[in-house]
Structure formats: C-alpha cells, structure tokens
C-alpha cells in the first residue's frame, strides 16, 4: 500500500541512533570520533529494499549512474575504483609523466544533505515523477530520531537534513545527490573517481608543465563552491595531495605545489587511499609491510588461544582477521616485484 499511495508510515521514520566509534584507536571522549548509525524498524528496511531494487534497476536501464562512481553499485567496489586509478597512474608513469593525486574528503556528508535539493535532483536529473516522487517526499517528511546509550534514550529530535546512515536507501540517494559533481570536474579536463563521499582527482603532466596545475586549482575551487551551495563541506584536515611518478621528475614538480586552493601538500610520502597505502613509486611496499605486520599480530593472538578453539572456530578467526586483510584489493599487487 505504501508504494501505491506514495505514503511512508510515520512509525517507519523514527530512527534510534547508536553512536559507534569510527576507529577503535580514537578517543571515546571526543564526540566527533563517533559515527551516528541509525537503527530503523525492520519493516522499514524491507520497504526500502524493495524501493532500492526498483530504483537501481531504473538507474541502470537508463544509464543514470555516474560512470566514475564505484560506491553502492552492483559489480563495483573499492577494488574496482583503485584498479582503475592505479592503472591510469602507472600508464602515465610509463610515459614519463608525473601525476598529482588529490584525495578529497567531506565532513559529515550524509548528515548535511538538503532534502529539497535532493528531491529536485530526483525529479529533474533522474526523472522520478508522480506517485514515486510523492513517496520520496513522504520518506523525507516528518522524520525524527533519538539517541540511545546504555538503554538510556534521549528526547526525540526532528530530522530536517541528511539521509539516515544505516538505512538501505541512504547510500543510493547520496550518490544521486552528488551527480552534478562529475560534470564540474570534467569541465576542467581532470581525471577523477568517486567512492561514496571520497572523491579522487588526478592530473598527469610532463615535468616541465607546472602551469597545468592551474587547472587543478580551478577545479578544486569550483568543487568547493558547488559544495558550499549544496550544504556540503570539504574536510581540509583529511584531504591529502601526493605526487607520483619517476623520482627524478616528481622532485622537480613538488616545489610548485605549496597549496591547492588552501589545501596543503601532504608532507608524507604515503597516503591511505580507500584502505590501501599508496606510495610515490606505486610499489605498494608500505602497504605490504603494514598488512604483514597486522596479519602476524592477529596470528600471534589466535595462537595464544588455539588450544581452546575447535578447528572450525580457528578457521573462522583466521579468515576474519588474517586472510580477509590479505585478500583486500590484492589485484593491485599483480604487477609488484617478488
């Protein structure tokens, strides 16, 4: 009935917020270190799953997804995104070019989405109309949430912005909200790839073409302007820049990059990119060393309790903590030296 009438029951729009630390190593006393995960009624998730399936099918049939968005799409992942980027960077290096890779990060992106703008995107960019559009209007209207910590609930609060983190539709709707960004970047002839709210820009140039950096500067300026008008904000603290390519070429180029529209060049020679450590030579040596250290750490801990574990339980632990890390994005390592 909900899909036929274009109405979402009010009880489906109440979220219980359970704050989760973004990383175990972060300070639990700092509120900014928590991610607000929305726990929604299971019937609401079933309804959202039905809508998500129909919406994704419509988007695929009409080629409405951003070509270079690998988040929340069938047959796409962090690995497909990184394989594409790495291949482009290695190809450029083989041609003697130097590449500048900019990793943009958004602050609380899912929480600041403007519902009016998103509904306009659904109607004018995606082509959703009639009862289907009414359903989404109902989905966003009169939403509320409360925080529950140690079985102690807070007061209810109205939700006027954002898509629920932990919902089925949230990630897809976020991708559609970001649709205009691709055309803004293409206007500057800059290569890019997105995964959820992580956007990567990369420009490959000859070592003596430092003037080409003006394109990257202009692109980032336009991105920041677009985000400001769409209630999004770049997180300068997590945005990084790294120069890749032949060492004798990248050294001469690095001195021209002090800041990129206010974003300082990362002083480190490595950056963490979607869970993989990139170095300036794209050798992935730093990533392999870190993965090995982590794997051996967990193996030693499992070995300490091995005598009280069954064979099946031991295999599950090894898979969860060791082989899953070894397998993650391992296709990137196919061209590495032994």
mmCIF file of C-alpha atoms in Angstrom:
data_model
loop_
_atom_site.group_PDB
_atom_site.id
_atom_site.type_symbol
_atom_site.label_atom_id
_atom_site.label_comp_id
_atom_site.label_asym_id
_atom_site.label_seq_id
_atom_site.Cartn_x
_atom_site.Cartn_y
_atom_site.Cartn_z
ATOM 1 C CA UNK A 1 0.000 0.000 0.000
ATOM 2 C CA UNK A 2 2.872 2.375 0.746
ATOM 3 C CA UNK A 3 4.133 2.233 -2.849
ATOM 4 C CA UNK A 4 0.621 2.530 -4.297
ATOM 5 C CA UNK A 5 -0.347 5.551 -2.202
ATOM 6 C CA UNK A 6 3.042 7.295 -2.137
ATOM 7 C CA UNK A 7 2.973 7.427 1.664
ATOM 8 C CA UNK A 8 5.519 6.134 4.201
ATOM 9 C CA UNK A 9 4.061 5.227 7.634
ATOM 10 C CA UNK A 10 5.185 7.580 10.401
ATOM 11 C CA UNK A 11 6.481 4.705 12.543
ATOM 12 C CA UNK A 12 8.929 3.814 9.746
ATOM 13 C CA UNK A 13 10.570 7.243 10.009
ATOM 14 C CA UNK A 14 11.779 7.093 13.604
ATOM 15 C CA UNK A 15 15.464 6.199 13.974
ATOM 16 C CA UNK A 16 17.295 5.034 17.082
ATOM 17 C CA UNK A 17 20.822 6.472 16.950
ATOM 18 C CA UNK A 18 23.604 4.252 18.308
ATOM 19 C CA UNK A 19 26.917 6.178 18.242
ATOM 20 C CA UNK A 20 29.766 3.967 17.006
ATOM 21 C CA UNK A 21 33.448 4.868 17.217
ATOM 22 C CA UNK A 22 34.832 5.361 13.706
ATOM 23 C CA UNK A 23 38.055 3.575 14.711
ATOM 24 C CA UNK A 24 38.891 1.616 17.898
ATOM 25 C CA UNK A 25 42.030 3.720 18.371
ATOM 26 C CA UNK A 26 40.151 7.048 18.548
ATOM 27 C CA UNK A 27 39.489 8.905 21.799
ATOM 28 C CA UNK A 28 35.984 7.915 23.030
ATOM 29 C CA UNK A 29 35.706 11.232 24.890
ATOM 30 C CA UNK A 30 35.676 13.209 21.619
ATOM 31 C CA UNK A 31 32.160 13.277 20.163
ATOM 32 C CA UNK A 32 33.441 13.959 16.635
ATOM 33 C CA UNK A 33 35.034 10.482 16.659
ATOM 34 C CA UNK A 34 31.619 8.794 16.610
ATOM 35 C CA UNK A 35 29.516 7.837 13.601
ATOM 36 C CA UNK A 36 25.727 8.186 14.167
ATOM 37 C CA UNK A 37 24.308 4.880 12.936
ATOM 38 C CA UNK A 38 20.523 4.875 12.510
ATOM 39 C CA UNK A 39 18.674 1.760 13.612
ATOM 40 C CA UNK A 40 15.346 1.652 11.784
ATOM 41 C CA UNK A 41 12.360 -0.738 12.101
ATOM 42 C CA UNK A 42 12.950 -3.965 10.165
ATOM 43 C CA UNK A 43 9.709 -3.469 8.197
ATOM 44 C CA UNK A 44 11.045 -0.086 7.112
ATOM 45 C CA UNK A 45 14.218 -1.736 5.827
ATOM 46 C CA UNK A 46 12.191 -4.307 3.879
ATOM 47 C CA UNK A 47 10.201 -1.500 2.250
ATOM 48 C CA UNK A 48 13.395 0.435 1.480
ATOM 49 C CA UNK A 49 14.945 -2.695 -0.047
ATOM 50 C CA UNK A 50 12.007 -3.022 -2.450
ATOM 51 C CA UNK A 51 12.290 0.654 -3.420
ATOM 52 C CA UNK A 52 16.089 0.414 -3.735
ATOM 53 C CA UNK A 53 15.826 -2.563 -6.102
ATOM 54 C CA UNK A 54 13.349 -0.745 -8.337
ATOM 55 C CA UNK A 55 15.362 2.486 -8.228
ATOM 56 C CA UNK A 56 18.680 0.781 -9.061
ATOM 57 C CA UNK A 57 17.072 -1.128 -11.917
ATOM 58 C CA UNK A 58 15.698 2.149 -13.307
ATOM 59 C CA UNK A 59 19.082 3.875 -12.944
ATOM 60 C CA UNK A 60 20.933 1.022 -14.660
ATOM 61 C CA UNK A 61 18.470 0.747 -17.548
ATOM 62 C CA UNK A 62 18.699 4.464 -18.220
ATOM 63 C CA UNK A 63 22.471 4.809 -17.553
ATOM 64 C CA UNK A 64 21.881 7.445 -14.890
ATOM 65 C CA UNK A 65 24.663 6.437 -12.501
ATOM 66 C CA UNK A 66 27.874 8.466 -12.596
ATOM 67 C CA UNK A 67 30.314 6.376 -14.656
ATOM 68 C CA UNK A 68 33.148 7.014 -12.215
ATOM 69 C CA UNK A 69 31.224 6.339 -9.005
ATOM 70 C CA UNK A 70 32.088 2.905 -7.599
ATOM 71 C CA UNK A 71 30.177 3.211 -4.335
ATOM 72 C CA UNK A 72 26.895 1.380 -3.732
ATOM 73 C CA UNK A 73 26.716 -0.080 -7.240
ATOM 74 C CA UNK A 74 26.419 -3.661 -8.391
ATOM 75 C CA UNK A 75 29.723 -5.115 -9.669
ATOM 76 C CA UNK A 76 31.622 -2.103 -8.299
ATOM 77 C CA UNK A 77 33.748 -1.821 -5.159
ATOM 78 C CA UNK A 78 36.735 -0.080 -3.620
ATOM 79 C CA UNK A 79 38.866 -2.560 -5.544
ATOM 80 C CA UNK A 80 37.423 -1.655 -8.962
ATOM 81 C CA UNK A 81 37.926 2.033 -8.129
ATOM 82 C CA UNK A 82 41.558 1.556 -7.087
ATOM 83 C CA UNK A 83 42.365 -0.711 -10.044
ATOM 84 C CA UNK A 84 41.123 1.988 -12.445
ATOM 85 C CA UNK A 85 43.075 4.760 -10.710
ATOM 86 C CA UNK A 86 46.266 2.702 -10.331
ATOM 87 C CA UNK A 87 46.183 1.629 -13.977
ATOM 88 C CA UNK A 88 45.852 5.255 -15.104
ATOM 89 C CA UNK A 89 48.708 6.384 -12.844
ATOM 90 C CA UNK A 90 51.037 3.560 -13.913
ATOM 91 C CA UNK A 91 50.271 4.180 -17.586
ATOM 92 C CA UNK A 92 51.147 7.849 -17.106
ATOM 93 C CA UNK A 93 54.400 6.946 -15.318
ATOM 94 C CA UNK A 94 55.380 4.641 -18.210
ATOM 95 C CA UNK A 95 55.062 7.671 -20.487
ATOM 96 C CA UNK A 96 57.398 9.680 -18.258
ATOM 97 C CA UNK A 97 54.575 11.790 -16.830
ATOM 98 C CA UNK A 98 54.189 12.936 -13.247
ATOM 99 C CA UNK A 99 50.767 12.601 -11.597
ATOM 100 C CA UNK A 100 49.224 14.685 -8.840
ATOM 101 C CA UNK A 101 46.644 12.712 -6.854
ATOM 102 C CA UNK A 102 44.261 14.674 -4.625
ATOM 103 C CA UNK A 103 42.143 12.759 -2.104
ATOM 104 C CA UNK A 104 39.135 14.893 -1.157
ATOM 105 C CA UNK A 105 37.153 14.125 1.974
ATOM 106 C CA UNK A 106 33.796 15.542 3.083
ATOM 107 C CA UNK A 107 32.756 16.457 6.615
ATOM 108 C CA UNK A 108 29.613 14.629 7.790
ATOM 109 C CA UNK A 109 28.438 14.358 4.187
ATOM 110 C CA UNK A 110 25.453 12.071 4.825
ATOM 111 C CA UNK A 111 24.144 14.332 7.602
ATOM 112 C CA UNK A 112 24.058 17.648 5.727
ATOM 113 C CA UNK A 113 22.154 16.690 2.572
ATOM 114 C CA UNK A 114 19.348 19.138 1.831
ATOM 115 C CA UNK A 115 16.064 17.312 1.224
ATOM 116 C CA UNK A 116 14.667 19.967 -1.120
ATOM 117 C CA UNK A 117 17.748 19.842 -3.350
ATOM 118 C CA UNK A 118 17.741 16.038 -3.335
ATOM 119 C CA UNK A 119 14.066 15.905 -4.356
ATOM 120 C CA UNK A 120 14.833 18.326 -7.200
ATOM 121 C CA UNK A 121 17.632 16.016 -8.363
ATOM 122 C CA UNK A 122 15.311 13.012 -8.253
ATOM 123 C CA UNK A 123 12.728 14.864 -10.339
ATOM 124 C CA UNK A 124 14.857 16.757 -12.863
ATOM 125 C CA UNK A 125 18.073 14.704 -13.192
ATOM 126 C CA UNK A 126 16.720 11.211 -12.583
ATOM 127 C CA UNK A 127 13.191 11.664 -13.941
ATOM 128 C CA UNK A 128 11.161 10.411 -10.978
ATOM 129 C CA UNK A 129 7.634 11.813 -11.038
ATOM 130 C CA UNK A 130 4.068 11.160 -9.884
ATOM 131 C CA UNK A 131 3.409 8.732 -7.041
ATOM 132 C CA UNK A 132 7.058 7.656 -6.956
ATOM 133 C CA UNK A 133 8.171 11.241 -6.266
ATOM 134 C CA UNK A 134 5.391 11.623 -3.685
ATOM 135 C CA UNK A 135 6.729 8.530 -1.922
ATOM 136 C CA UNK A 136 10.192 10.085 -1.594
ATOM 137 C CA UNK A 137 8.663 13.359 -0.361
ATOM 138 C CA UNK A 138 6.815 11.374 2.296
ATOM 139 C CA UNK A 139 10.001 9.423 3.098
ATOM 140 C CA UNK A 140 11.838 12.653 3.979
ATOM 141 C CA UNK A 141 8.987 14.478 5.719
ATOM 142 C CA UNK A 142 8.492 14.448 9.492
ATOM 143 C CA UNK A 143 11.458 12.205 10.232
ATOM 144 C CA UNK A 144 12.689 12.027 13.814
ATOM 145 C CA UNK A 145 15.392 10.337 15.849
ATOM 146 C CA UNK A 146 16.648 9.832 19.374
ATOM 147 C CA UNK A 147 19.944 8.663 20.823
ATOM 148 C CA UNK A 148 20.091 5.512 22.934
ATOM 149 C CA UNK A 149 23.216 4.861 25.025
ATOM 150 C CA UNK A 150 23.267 2.063 27.612
ATOM 151 C CA UNK A 151 19.471 1.753 27.328
ATOM 152 C CA UNK A 152 19.054 5.424 28.233
ATOM 153 C CA UNK A 153 17.084 7.211 25.480
ATOM 154 C CA UNK A 154 17.306 10.919 24.769
ATOM 155 C CA UNK A 155 14.461 13.210 23.761
ATOM 156 C CA UNK A 156 13.110 12.950 20.216
ATOM 157 C CA UNK A 157 14.553 15.386 17.680
ATOM 158 C CA UNK A 158 13.227 16.302 14.236
ATOM 159 C CA UNK A 159 15.445 15.494 11.244
ATOM 160 C CA UNK A 160 15.342 18.159 8.542
ATOM 161 C CA UNK A 161 18.590 17.317 6.710
ATOM 162 C CA UNK A 162 20.603 14.266 5.747
ATOM 163 C CA UNK A 163 19.955 10.663 4.827
ATOM 164 C CA UNK A 164 20.000 8.050 7.605
ATOM 165 C CA UNK A 165 23.345 6.263 7.985
ATOM 166 C CA UNK A 166 22.425 2.608 8.267
ATOM 167 C CA UNK A 167 19.390 2.840 6.008
ATOM 168 C CA UNK A 168 19.075 0.901 2.748
ATOM 169 C CA UNK A 169 18.246 3.903 0.560
ATOM 170 C CA UNK A 170 20.698 6.349 2.134
ATOM 171 C CA UNK A 171 23.820 5.423 0.112
ATOM 172 C CA UNK A 172 21.974 5.393 -3.233
ATOM 173 C CA UNK A 173 20.301 8.731 -2.539
ATOM 174 C CA UNK A 174 23.665 10.214 -1.575
ATOM 175 C CA UNK A 175 25.130 9.120 -4.927
ATOM 176 C CA UNK A 176 22.262 10.826 -6.752
ATOM 177 C CA UNK A 177 22.737 13.986 -4.692
ATOM 178 C CA UNK A 178 26.362 14.093 -5.898
ATOM 179 C CA UNK A 179 25.518 13.597 -9.598
ATOM 180 C CA UNK A 180 26.356 17.166 -10.773
ATOM 181 C CA UNK A 181 29.884 16.919 -9.354
ATOM 182 C CA UNK A 182 31.142 14.767 -12.233
ATOM 183 C CA UNK A 183 30.330 17.376 -14.878
ATOM 184 C CA UNK A 184 32.020 20.109 -12.831
ATOM 185 C CA UNK A 185 35.256 18.101 -12.763
ATOM 186 C CA UNK A 186 35.029 17.116 -16.454
ATOM 187 C CA UNK A 187 34.791 20.798 -17.383
ATOM 188 C CA UNK A 188 38.407 21.188 -16.229
ATOM 189 C CA UNK A 189 39.647 18.047 -18.058
ATOM 190 C CA UNK A 190 40.712 16.447 -14.760
ATOM 191 C CA UNK A 191 40.561 12.681 -14.224
ATOM 192 C CA UNK A 192 38.514 11.594 -11.220
ATOM 193 C CA UNK A 193 36.932 8.668 -9.453
ATOM 194 C CA UNK A 194 34.463 8.550 -6.575
ATOM 195 C CA UNK A 195 33.632 6.042 -3.904
ATOM 196 C CA UNK A 196 30.736 7.216 -1.728
ATOM 197 C CA UNK A 197 31.837 10.579 -0.288
ATOM 198 C CA UNK A 198 35.514 10.059 -1.174
ATOM 199 C CA UNK A 199 36.446 11.851 -4.392
ATOM 200 C CA UNK A 200 39.852 11.477 -6.042
ATOM 201 C CA UNK A 201 41.241 13.905 -8.596
ATOM 202 C CA UNK A 202 44.366 13.138 -10.587
ATOM 203 C CA UNK A 203 46.229 15.037 -13.249
ATOM 204 C CA UNK A 204 49.157 13.622 -15.257
ATOM 205 C CA UNK A 205 51.541 16.134 -16.841
ATOM 206 C CA UNK A 206 55.072 16.475 -18.158
ATOM 207 C CA UNK A 207 57.621 17.566 -15.519
ATOM 208 C CA UNK A 208 58.084 20.952 -17.211
ATOM 209 C CA UNK A 209 54.336 21.670 -17.456
ATOM 210 C CA UNK A 210 53.849 23.090 -13.965
ATOM 211 C CA UNK A 211 51.495 25.662 -15.474
ATOM 212 C CA UNK A 212 48.950 22.850 -15.897
ATOM 213 C CA UNK A 213 48.470 22.894 -12.114
ATOM 214 C CA UNK A 214 46.252 25.945 -12.604
ATOM 215 C CA UNK A 215 43.585 23.573 -13.991
ATOM 216 C CA UNK A 216 43.687 21.567 -10.777
ATOM 217 C CA UNK A 217 43.498 24.738 -8.692
ATOM 218 C CA UNK A 218 40.473 25.967 -10.659
ATOM 219 C CA UNK A 219 38.775 22.573 -10.429
ATOM 220 C CA UNK A 220 39.122 22.395 -6.642
ATOM 221 C CA UNK A 221 37.870 25.967 -6.336
ATOM 222 C CA UNK A 222 34.737 25.112 -8.341
ATOM 223 C CA UNK A 223 34.204 21.929 -6.314
ATOM 224 C CA UNK A 224 34.366 23.871 -3.048
ATOM 225 C CA UNK A 225 31.942 26.465 -4.422
ATOM 226 C CA UNK A 226 29.475 23.786 -5.568
ATOM 227 C CA UNK A 227 29.682 22.033 -2.220
ATOM 228 C CA UNK A 228 29.028 25.271 -0.358
ATOM 229 C CA UNK A 229 25.859 25.843 -2.401
ATOM 230 C CA UNK A 230 24.781 22.251 -1.698
ATOM 231 C CA UNK A 231 25.383 22.322 2.078
ATOM 232 C CA UNK A 232 28.484 20.133 1.865
ATOM 233 C CA UNK A 233 31.947 20.947 3.177
ATOM 234 C CA UNK A 234 35.428 19.699 2.339
ATOM 235 C CA UNK A 235 37.348 18.359 5.319
ATOM 236 C CA UNK A 236 40.729 20.053 4.868
ATOM 237 C CA UNK A 237 42.275 18.010 7.691
ATOM 238 C CA UNK A 238 41.652 14.749 5.838
ATOM 239 C CA UNK A 239 42.210 15.993 2.292
ATOM 240 C CA UNK A 240 45.646 14.943 1.024
ATOM 241 C CA UNK A 241 47.833 15.503 -2.015
ATOM 242 C CA UNK A 242 50.649 13.273 -3.263
ATOM 243 C CA UNK A 243 52.927 13.463 -6.305
ATOM 244 C CA UNK A 244 53.557 10.143 -8.083
ATOM 245 C CA UNK A 245 55.784 9.017 -10.916
ATOM 246 C CA UNK A 246 59.502 8.765 -11.730
ATOM 247 C CA UNK A 247 61.512 10.134 -8.774
ATOM 248 C CA UNK A 248 63.752 12.482 -10.766
ATOM 249 C CA UNK A 249 60.677 14.082 -12.338
ATOM 250 C CA UNK A 250 58.360 14.345 -9.326
ATOM 251 C CA UNK A 251 61.029 16.096 -7.231
ATOM 252 C CA UNK A 252 61.166 18.993 -9.672
ATOM 253 C CA UNK A 253 57.365 19.316 -9.688
ATOM 254 C CA UNK A 254 56.735 19.095 -5.937
ATOM 255 C CA UNK A 255 58.238 22.532 -5.295
ATOM 256 C CA UNK A 256 55.445 24.154 -7.325
ATOM 257 C CA UNK A 257 52.725 22.706 -5.111
ATOM 258 C CA UNK A 258 52.564 24.542 -1.815
ATOM 259 C CA UNK A 259 48.779 24.561 -1.523
ATOM 260 C CA UNK A 260 45.841 23.619 -3.699
ATOM 261 C CA UNK A 261 43.185 26.246 -3.003
ATOM 262 C CA UNK A 262 44.104 26.298 0.665
ATOM 263 C CA UNK A 263 44.828 22.565 0.958
ATOM 264 C CA UNK A 264 48.446 21.948 1.943
ATOM 265 C CA UNK A 265 50.503 19.310 0.163
ATOM 266 C CA UNK A 266 50.787 16.191 2.310
ATOM 267 C CA UNK A 267 54.281 16.080 3.789
ATOM 268 C CA UNK A 268 54.179 12.297 3.932
ATOM 269 C CA UNK A 269 55.369 10.212 1.014
ATOM 270 C CA UNK A 270 52.421 7.851 1.506
ATOM 271 C CA UNK A 271 48.642 8.276 1.737
ATOM 272 C CA UNK A 272 45.919 5.849 2.753
ATOM 273 C CA UNK A 273 43.523 5.512 -0.160
ATOM 274 C CA UNK A 274 40.325 3.512 0.484
ATOM 275 C CA UNK A 275 42.214 1.243 2.865
ATOM 276 C CA UNK A 276 45.305 0.813 0.664
ATOM 277 C CA UNK A 277 48.573 2.667 1.296
ATOM 278 C CA UNK A 278 49.800 4.441 -1.846
ATOM 279 C CA UNK A 279 53.473 5.423 -2.099
ATOM 280 C CA UNK A 280 55.045 7.783 -4.623
ATOM 281 C CA UNK A 281 56.502 4.914 -6.670
ATOM 282 C CA UNK A 282 53.246 2.889 -6.611
ATOM 283 C CA UNK A 283 55.311 -0.073 -5.411
ATOM 284 C CA UNK A 284 52.846 -0.762 -2.543
ATOM 285 C CA UNK A 285 55.796 -1.743 -0.336
ATOM 286 C CA UNK A 286 54.444 0.292 2.582
ATOM 287 C CA UNK A 287 51.035 -1.351 2.181
ATOM 288 C CA UNK A 288 52.543 -4.850 2.099
ATOM 289 C CA UNK A 289 54.616 -4.186 5.225
ATOM 290 C CA UNK A 290 51.619 -2.818 7.119
ATOM 291 C CA UNK A 291 49.399 -5.718 6.034
ATOM 292 C CA UNK A 292 52.062 -8.262 7.055
ATOM 293 C CA UNK A 293 52.507 -6.671 10.485
ATOM 294 C CA UNK A 294 48.765 -6.651 11.099
ATOM 295 C CA UNK A 295 48.347 -10.254 9.908
ATOM 296 C CA UNK A 296 51.163 -11.556 12.143
ATOM 297 C CA UNK A 297 49.781 -9.596 15.107
ATOM 298 C CA UNK A 298 46.416 -11.347 14.786
ATOM 299 C CA UNK A 299 48.009 -14.738 14.099
ATOM 300 C CA UNK A 300 50.018 -14.489 17.324
ATOM 301 C CA UNK A 301 46.883 -13.605 19.296
ATOM 302 C CA UNK A 302 44.943 -16.502 17.761
ATOM 303 C CA UNK A 303 47.849 -18.861 18.527
ATOM 304 C CA UNK A 304 47.592 -17.961 22.234
ATOM 305 C CA UNK A 305 44.050 -19.356 22.427
ATOM 306 C CA UNK A 306 44.343 -22.041 19.736
ATOM 307 C CA UNK A 307 44.233 -24.921 22.246
ATOM 308 C CA UNK A 308 40.729 -23.941 23.389
ATOM 309 C CA UNK A 309 39.353 -23.465 19.876
ATOM 310 C CA UNK A 310 37.806 -26.038 17.597
ATOM 311 C CA UNK A 311 39.185 -26.389 14.078
ATOM 312 C CA UNK A 312 36.126 -24.636 12.673
ATOM 313 C CA UNK A 313 36.354 -21.702 15.099
ATOM 314 C CA UNK A 314 40.084 -21.283 14.471
ATOM 315 C CA UNK A 315 39.491 -21.163 10.713
ATOM 316 C CA UNK A 316 36.776 -18.545 11.173
ATOM 317 C CA UNK A 317 39.086 -16.335 13.230
ATOM 318 C CA UNK A 318 41.938 -16.669 10.741
ATOM 319 C CA UNK A 319 39.607 -15.791 7.890
ATOM 320 C CA UNK A 320 38.082 -12.827 9.747
ATOM 321 C CA UNK A 321 41.335 -11.273 10.955
ATOM 322 C CA UNK A 322 44.044 -12.505 8.572
ATOM 323 C CA UNK A 323 43.018 -13.762 5.132
ATOM 324 C CA UNK A 324 40.369 -11.048 4.725
ATOM 325 C CA UNK A 325 43.147 -8.459 5.037
ATOM 326 C CA UNK A 326 45.448 -10.357 2.689
ATOM 327 C CA UNK A 327 42.668 -10.643 0.106
ATOM 328 C CA UNK A 328 41.562 -6.993 0.267
ATOM 329 C CA UNK A 329 42.315 -5.288 -3.066
ATOM 330 C CA UNK A 330 45.016 -7.893 -3.793
ATOM 331 C CA UNK A 331 44.551 -7.432 -7.553
ATOM 332 C CA UNK A 332 46.526 -4.189 -7.167
ATOM 333 C CA UNK A 333 49.588 -6.281 -6.332
ATOM 334 C CA UNK A 334 49.618 -8.317 -9.554
ATOM 335 C CA UNK A 335 52.405 -6.248 -11.098
ATOM 336 C CA UNK A 336 54.543 -5.916 -7.979
ATOM 337 C CA UNK A 337 58.017 -7.437 -7.712
ATOM 338 C CA UNK A 338 58.539 -10.543 -5.604
#
